[in-house]
Amino acid sequence: MAVTPAYREFVLEQLGRVAPVTARPMFGGVGIYSGGFFFALIGGDALYFKVDDTNRPDFEAAGMGPFRPFDGEGAMQYYEVPADLLEDPDRLRPWMDKAVDVARRKRTRKKK
């Protein structure tokens, strides 16, 4: 799940063109936050956004799959972001907004 420094910098720069983000190291990868919500992660030089039933179909329609940190076992609720979206902030924005909304809803449910 190692992340190269160049890829980390590239992703944070591209996401930062859409909204302010912060990053924290986590288990060899990188956790990404916007507005205090953990909405994305970088693992193995791939970017993944948080999903639920509201945005998962977008990823599946683009042929993207879930993050599987343990050799194909136990998919997490993060799906790989199509690489071409990172080059276009206008196309990236709705995907990122939806992922942040998912993270916001998850955190709100946990607090109740």
XYZ file of N, CA, C and O in Angstrom:
448
model
N 0.826 -1.201 0.000
C 0.000 0.000 0.000
C 0.865 1.257 0.000
O 0.380 2.343 0.181
N 2.155 1.121 -0.207
C 3.059 2.263 -0.201
C 2.658 3.290 -1.260
O 2.206 2.937 -2.346
N 2.859 4.552 -0.918
C 2.503 5.656 -1.804
C 3.781 6.430 -2.122
O 4.511 6.812 -1.214
N 4.032 6.667 -3.389
C 5.213 7.448 -3.739
C 4.955 8.922 -3.421
O 3.821 9.414 -3.567
N 5.985 9.638 -2.980
C 5.813 11.064 -2.662
C 5.284 11.883 -3.842
O 4.466 12.781 -3.658
N 5.730 11.563 -5.048
C 5.280 12.327 -6.226
C 3.787 12.139 -6.463
O 3.074 13.100 -6.788
N 3.291 10.906 -6.304
C 1.858 10.664 -6.519
C 1.042 11.365 -5.429
O 0.014 11.981 -5.712
N 1.499 11.275 -4.185
C 0.807 11.943 -3.072
C 0.690 13.430 -3.355
O -0.390 14.015 -3.232
N 1.786 14.060 -3.742
C 1.791 15.491 -4.028
C 0.844 15.825 -5.183
O 0.089 16.796 -5.124
N 0.876 15.020 -6.247
C 0.011 15.243 -7.399
C -1.464 15.184 -7.001
O -2.252 16.077 -7.334
N -1.843 14.137 -6.270
C -3.250 13.977 -5.876
C -3.695 15.142 -4.994
O -4.771 15.720 -5.215
N -2.898 15.494 -4.003
C -3.287 16.581 -3.106
C -3.396 17.908 -3.858
O -4.305 18.702 -3.579
N -2.529 18.125 -4.811
C -2.606 19.345 -5.618
C -3.890 19.361 -6.449
O -4.586 20.379 -6.522
N -4.208 18.235 -7.077
C -5.403 18.172 -7.925
C -6.674 18.311 -7.082
O -7.583 19.046 -7.471
N -6.744 17.611 -5.964
C -7.922 17.727 -5.095
C -8.041 19.141 -4.543
O -9.150 19.677 -4.415
N -6.906 19.759 -4.228
C -6.897 21.119 -3.703
C -7.407 22.147 -4.698
O -7.796 23.249 -4.304
N -7.427 21.806 -5.965
C -8.011 22.695 -6.978
C -9.535 22.708 -6.881
O -10.185 23.617 -7.375
N -10.095 21.677 -6.226
C -11.546 21.569 -6.073
C -11.981 22.129 -4.721
O -12.942 22.880 -4.630
N -11.277 21.746 -3.649
C -11.608 22.195 -2.289
C -10.371 22.007 -1.418
O -9.521 21.164 -1.722
N -10.269 22.761 -0.330
C -9.126 22.569 0.566
C -9.122 21.149 1.148
O -10.173 20.632 1.544
N -7.953 20.524 1.161
C -7.804 19.176 1.705
C -6.588 19.115 2.616
O -5.659 19.924 2.487
N -6.611 18.154 3.524
C -5.460 17.844 4.359
C -5.219 16.344 4.262
O -6.127 15.582 3.911
N -3.996 15.943 4.580
C -3.641 14.529 4.474
C -2.927 14.080 5.741
O -2.201 14.863 6.363
N -3.153 12.801 6.082
C -2.481 12.191 7.226
C -2.001 10.805 6.826
O -2.738 10.052 6.170
N -0.785 10.467 7.243
C -0.309 9.108 6.962
C -1.153 8.077 7.705
O -1.603 8.334 8.825
N -1.380 6.919 7.060
C -2.123 5.850 7.720
C -1.726 4.497 7.140
O -1.939 4.243 5.962
N -1.113 3.670 7.938
C -0.772 2.294 7.561
C -0.090 2.192 6.203
O -0.436 1.342 5.389
N 0.847 3.071 5.915
C 1.551 3.033 4.645
C 0.852 3.787 3.527
O 1.419 3.998 2.467
N -0.384 4.182 3.762
C -1.142 4.948 2.787
C -1.327 6.368 3.277
O -0.608 6.844 4.155
N -2.307 7.040 2.718
C -2.598 8.425 3.071
C -4.106 8.587 3.213
O -4.866 8.214 2.314
N -4.554 9.133 4.344
C -5.955 9.491 4.539
C -6.145 10.945 4.138
O -5.306 11.792 4.465
N -7.221 11.239 3.425
C -7.451 12.600 2.927
C -8.767 13.132 3.499
O -9.795 12.449 3.474
N -8.707 14.369 3.976
C -9.832 15.016 4.648
C -10.192 16.314 3.945
O -9.319 17.012 3.446
N -11.477 16.632 3.969
C -11.968 17.927 3.511
C -13.018 18.377 4.510
O -13.946 17.622 4.818
N -12.843 19.568 5.041
C -13.779 20.064 6.037
C -13.839 19.183 7.278
O -14.857 19.133 7.947
N -12.768 18.468 7.567
C -12.723 17.579 8.719
C -13.303 16.198 8.475
O -13.321 15.365 9.383
N -13.744 15.925 7.258
C -14.350 14.623 6.936
C -13.362 13.762 6.158
O -12.812 14.200 5.139
N -13.174 12.531 6.610
C -12.289 11.566 5.968
C -13.046 10.977 4.784
O -13.903 10.126 4.933
N -12.714 11.454 3.577
C -13.501 11.090 2.395
C -12.719 10.316 1.338
O -13.298 9.833 0.369
N -11.400 10.218 1.505
C -10.591 9.578 0.467
C -9.330 8.984 1.072
O -8.924 9.340 2.180
N -8.732 8.073 0.308
C -7.444 7.534 0.718
C -6.620 7.235 -0.519
O -7.149 7.051 -1.620
N -5.312 7.238 -0.311
C -4.385 6.843 -1.359
C -3.714 5.571 -0.878
O -3.208 5.516 0.242
N -3.740 4.552 -1.715
C -3.072 3.295 -1.410
C -2.463 2.735 -2.678
O -3.149 2.636 -3.696
N -1.171 2.407 -2.633
C -0.541 1.819 -3.807
C -0.596 2.713 -5.032
O -0.792 2.236 -6.141
N -0.452 4.012 -4.841
C -0.511 4.989 -5.929
C -1.820 4.926 -6.712
O -1.851 5.038 -7.941
N -2.897 4.762 -5.981
C -4.251 4.873 -6.533
C -5.083 5.672 -5.536
O -4.888 5.558 -4.322
N -5.994 6.484 -6.044
C -6.875 7.301 -5.217
C -8.231 6.622 -5.115
O -8.779 6.154 -6.122
N -8.781 6.596 -3.907
C -10.079 5.983 -3.646
C -10.959 6.986 -2.906
O -10.498 7.655 -1.977
N -12.231 7.063 -3.302
C -13.211 7.910 -2.628
C -14.187 7.045 -1.838
O -14.528 5.929 -2.246
N -14.674 7.605 -0.736
C -15.667 6.932 0.104
C -16.982 6.798 -0.672
O -17.390 7.727 -1.373
N -17.622 5.628 -0.538
C -18.862 5.377 -1.261
C -19.945 4.824 -0.345
O -19.679 4.289 0.723
N -21.173 4.970 -0.804
C -22.330 4.277 -0.247
C -23.278 4.046 -1.426
O -22.870 4.175 -2.589
N -24.511 3.733 -1.152
C -25.448 3.427 -2.238
C -25.748 4.624 -3.139
O -26.235 4.451 -4.259
N -25.449 5.840 -2.683
C -25.760 7.017 -3.493
C -24.742 7.281 -4.588
O -25.090 7.836 -5.628
N -23.473 6.909 -4.370
C -22.454 7.206 -5.387
C -21.719 5.968 -5.913
O -21.005 6.070 -6.914
N -21.888 4.816 -5.300
C -21.226 3.600 -5.775
C -21.544 3.291 -7.241
O -20.646 2.910 -8.004
N -22.802 3.483 -7.687
C -23.112 3.206 -9.103
C -22.265 4.020 -10.092
O -21.948 3.530 -11.169
N -21.865 5.241 -9.715
C -21.010 6.050 -10.592
C -19.672 5.348 -10.836
O -19.175 5.299 -11.961
N -19.108 4.804 -9.770
C -17.813 4.118 -9.863
C -17.954 2.814 -10.645
O -17.105 2.495 -11.485
N -19.012 2.078 -10.355
C -19.226 0.807 -11.056
C -19.459 1.034 -12.549
O -18.950 0.289 -13.384
N -20.197 2.097 -12.890
C -20.447 2.404 -14.296
C -19.147 2.772 -15.025
O -19.021 2.539 -16.231
N -18.193 3.316 -14.282
C -16.899 3.672 -14.870
C -15.921 2.496 -14.845
O -14.763 2.649 -15.233
N -16.393 1.337 -14.355
C -15.552 0.145 -14.328
C -14.551 0.109 -13.187
O -13.572 -0.643 -13.241
N -14.779 0.906 -12.163
C -13.847 0.980 -11.049
C -14.290 0.037 -9.928
O -15.480 -0.213 -9.745
N -13.317 -0.438 -9.164
C -13.598 -1.388 -8.100
C -13.209 -0.864 -6.741
O -12.609 0.205 -6.606
N -13.532 -1.644 -5.703
C -13.280 -1.222 -4.326
C -11.817 -1.395 -3.911
O -11.067 -2.174 -4.499
N -11.466 -0.673 -2.871
C -10.155 -0.796 -2.237
C -10.132 -2.105 -1.457
O -11.019 -2.377 -0.658
N -9.124 -2.921 -1.716
C -8.948 -4.206 -1.035
C -7.527 -4.249 -0.479
O -6.602 -4.624 -1.187
N -7.372 -3.864 0.791
C -6.026 -3.746 1.343
C -5.316 -5.069 1.613
O -4.108 -5.094 1.750
N -6.051 -6.162 1.674
C -5.456 -7.439 2.064
C -5.586 -8.484 0.968
O -6.389 -9.399 1.057
N -4.815 -8.327 -0.097
C -4.760 -9.314 -1.176
C -6.120 -9.800 -1.643
O -6.383 -10.997 -1.701
N -7.001 -8.867 -1.947
C -8.294 -9.221 -2.519
C -9.372 -9.553 -1.523
O -10.522 -9.714 -1.879
N -9.037 -9.644 -0.249
C -10.049 -9.963 0.764
C -10.666 -8.681 1.311
O -10.025 -7.659 1.387
N -11.895 -8.778 1.731
C -12.561 -7.704 2.457
C -12.518 -6.338 1.801
O -11.740 -5.488 2.202
N -13.360 -6.124 0.821
C -13.447 -4.815 0.181
C -13.931 -3.773 1.178
O -14.783 -4.043 2.017
N -13.356 -2.587 1.079
C -13.771 -1.490 1.942
C -14.732 -0.580 1.173
O -14.890 -0.725 -0.035
N -15.339 0.355 1.873
C -16.307 1.257 1.250
C -15.626 2.463 0.607
O -16.038 3.608 0.779
N -14.560 2.170 -0.129
C -13.834 3.161 -0.914
C -13.618 2.557 -2.295
O -13.222 1.397 -2.400
N -13.896 3.333 -3.331
C -13.724 2.847 -4.702
C -12.685 3.707 -5.408
O -12.583 4.913 -5.161
N -11.955 3.073 -6.339
C -10.913 3.782 -7.062
C -11.523 4.865 -7.953
O -12.532 4.649 -8.620
N -10.879 6.007 -7.956
C -11.308 7.141 -8.765
C -10.710 6.990 -10.172
O -9.510 6.739 -10.298
N -11.518 7.135 -11.218
C -10.958 7.086 -12.575
C -9.834 8.112 -12.726
O -10.006 9.290 -12.400
N -8.684 7.663 -13.198
C -7.488 8.504 -13.259
C -7.702 9.775 -14.072
O -7.167 10.836 -13.728
N -8.493 9.704 -15.147
C -8.677 10.884 -15.993
C -9.407 12.019 -15.280
O -9.282 13.177 -15.671
N -10.150 11.714 -14.212
C -10.851 12.763 -13.469
C -9.875 13.695 -12.761
O -10.171 14.874 -12.569
N -8.727 13.173 -12.362
C -7.761 13.991 -11.627
C -7.209 15.143 -12.455
O -6.747 16.136 -11.907
N -7.264 15.021 -13.752
C -6.740 16.061 -14.633
C -7.749 17.174 -14.919
O -7.393 18.186 -15.507
N -8.998 16.974 -14.499
C -10.063 17.919 -14.852
C -10.878 18.276 -13.608
O -11.784 17.540 -13.214
N -10.579 19.420 -12.983
C -11.284 19.789 -11.746
C -12.799 19.900 -11.901
O -13.536 19.601 -10.969
N -13.262 20.303 -13.081
C -14.707 20.427 -13.286
C -15.396 19.068 -13.257
O -16.509 18.936 -12.744
N -14.745 18.063 -13.811
C -15.309 16.702 -13.782
C -15.086 16.042 -12.427
O -15.888 15.226 -11.988
N -13.985 16.381 -11.762
C -13.659 15.794 -10.459
C -14.595 16.296 -9.361
O -14.960 15.542 -8.449
N -15.002 17.562 -9.449
C -15.787 18.202 -8.384
C -17.023 17.405 -7.942
O -17.185 17.148 -6.754
N -17.905 16.964 -8.829
C -19.090 16.251 -8.344
C -18.741 14.918 -7.674
O -19.401 14.516 -6.721
N -17.718 14.241 -8.150
C -17.313 12.980 -7.538
C -16.781 13.239 -6.121
O -17.103 12.514 -5.181
N -15.970 14.281 -6.001
C -15.404 14.624 -4.693
C -16.493 15.108 -3.746
O -16.528 14.706 -2.579
N -17.395 15.954 -4.229
C -18.490 16.451 -3.399
C -19.339 15.301 -2.864
O -19.716 15.291 -1.680
N -19.632 14.337 -3.711
C -20.437 13.190 -3.272
C -19.708 12.375 -2.210
O -20.317 11.912 -1.243
N -18.405 12.188 -2.379
C -17.626 11.423 -1.406
C -17.583 12.136 -0.051
O -17.708 11.498 1.004
N -17.426 13.450 -0.070
C -17.445 14.220 1.175
C -18.822 14.124 1.822
O -18.941 13.966 3.040
N -19.875 14.181 1.028
C -21.236 14.035 1.555
C -21.432 12.664 2.208
O -22.070 12.562 3.262
N -20.890 11.612 1.599
C -20.982 10.268 2.190
C -20.283 10.261 3.541
O -20.826 9.756 4.525
N -19.088 10.818 3.595
C -18.334 10.866 4.855
C -19.093 11.664 5.917
O -19.133 11.268 7.086
N -19.718 12.749 5.503
C -20.492 13.584 6.434
C -21.676 12.792 6.993
O -21.928 12.799 8.201
N -22.386 12.087 6.127
C -23.540 11.296 6.579
C -23.104 10.177 7.521
O -23.760 9.922 8.525
N -22.012 9.516 7.205
C -21.525 8.420 8.054
C -21.185 8.936 9.438
O -21.509 8.307 10.435
N -20.501 10.064 9.500
C -20.114 10.622 10.799
C -21.338 11.090 11.574
O -21.415 10.919 12.785
N -22.313 11.666 10.896
C -23.531 12.124 11.563
C -24.285 10.944 12.164
O -24.778 11.010 13.294
N -24.353 9.829 11.433
C -25.031 8.619 11.946
C -24.334 8.079 13.175
O -24.972 7.617 14.098
N -23.011 8.102 13.185
C -22.254 7.569 14.321
C -22.493 8.399 15.580
O -22.507 7.878 16.674
N -22.682 9.711 15.423
C -22.888 10.595 16.575
C -24.251 10.410 17.222
O -24.434 10.703 18.377
N -25.236 9.937 16.456
C -26.613 9.832 16.980
C -26.746 8.759 18.020
O -26.263 7.845 18.283
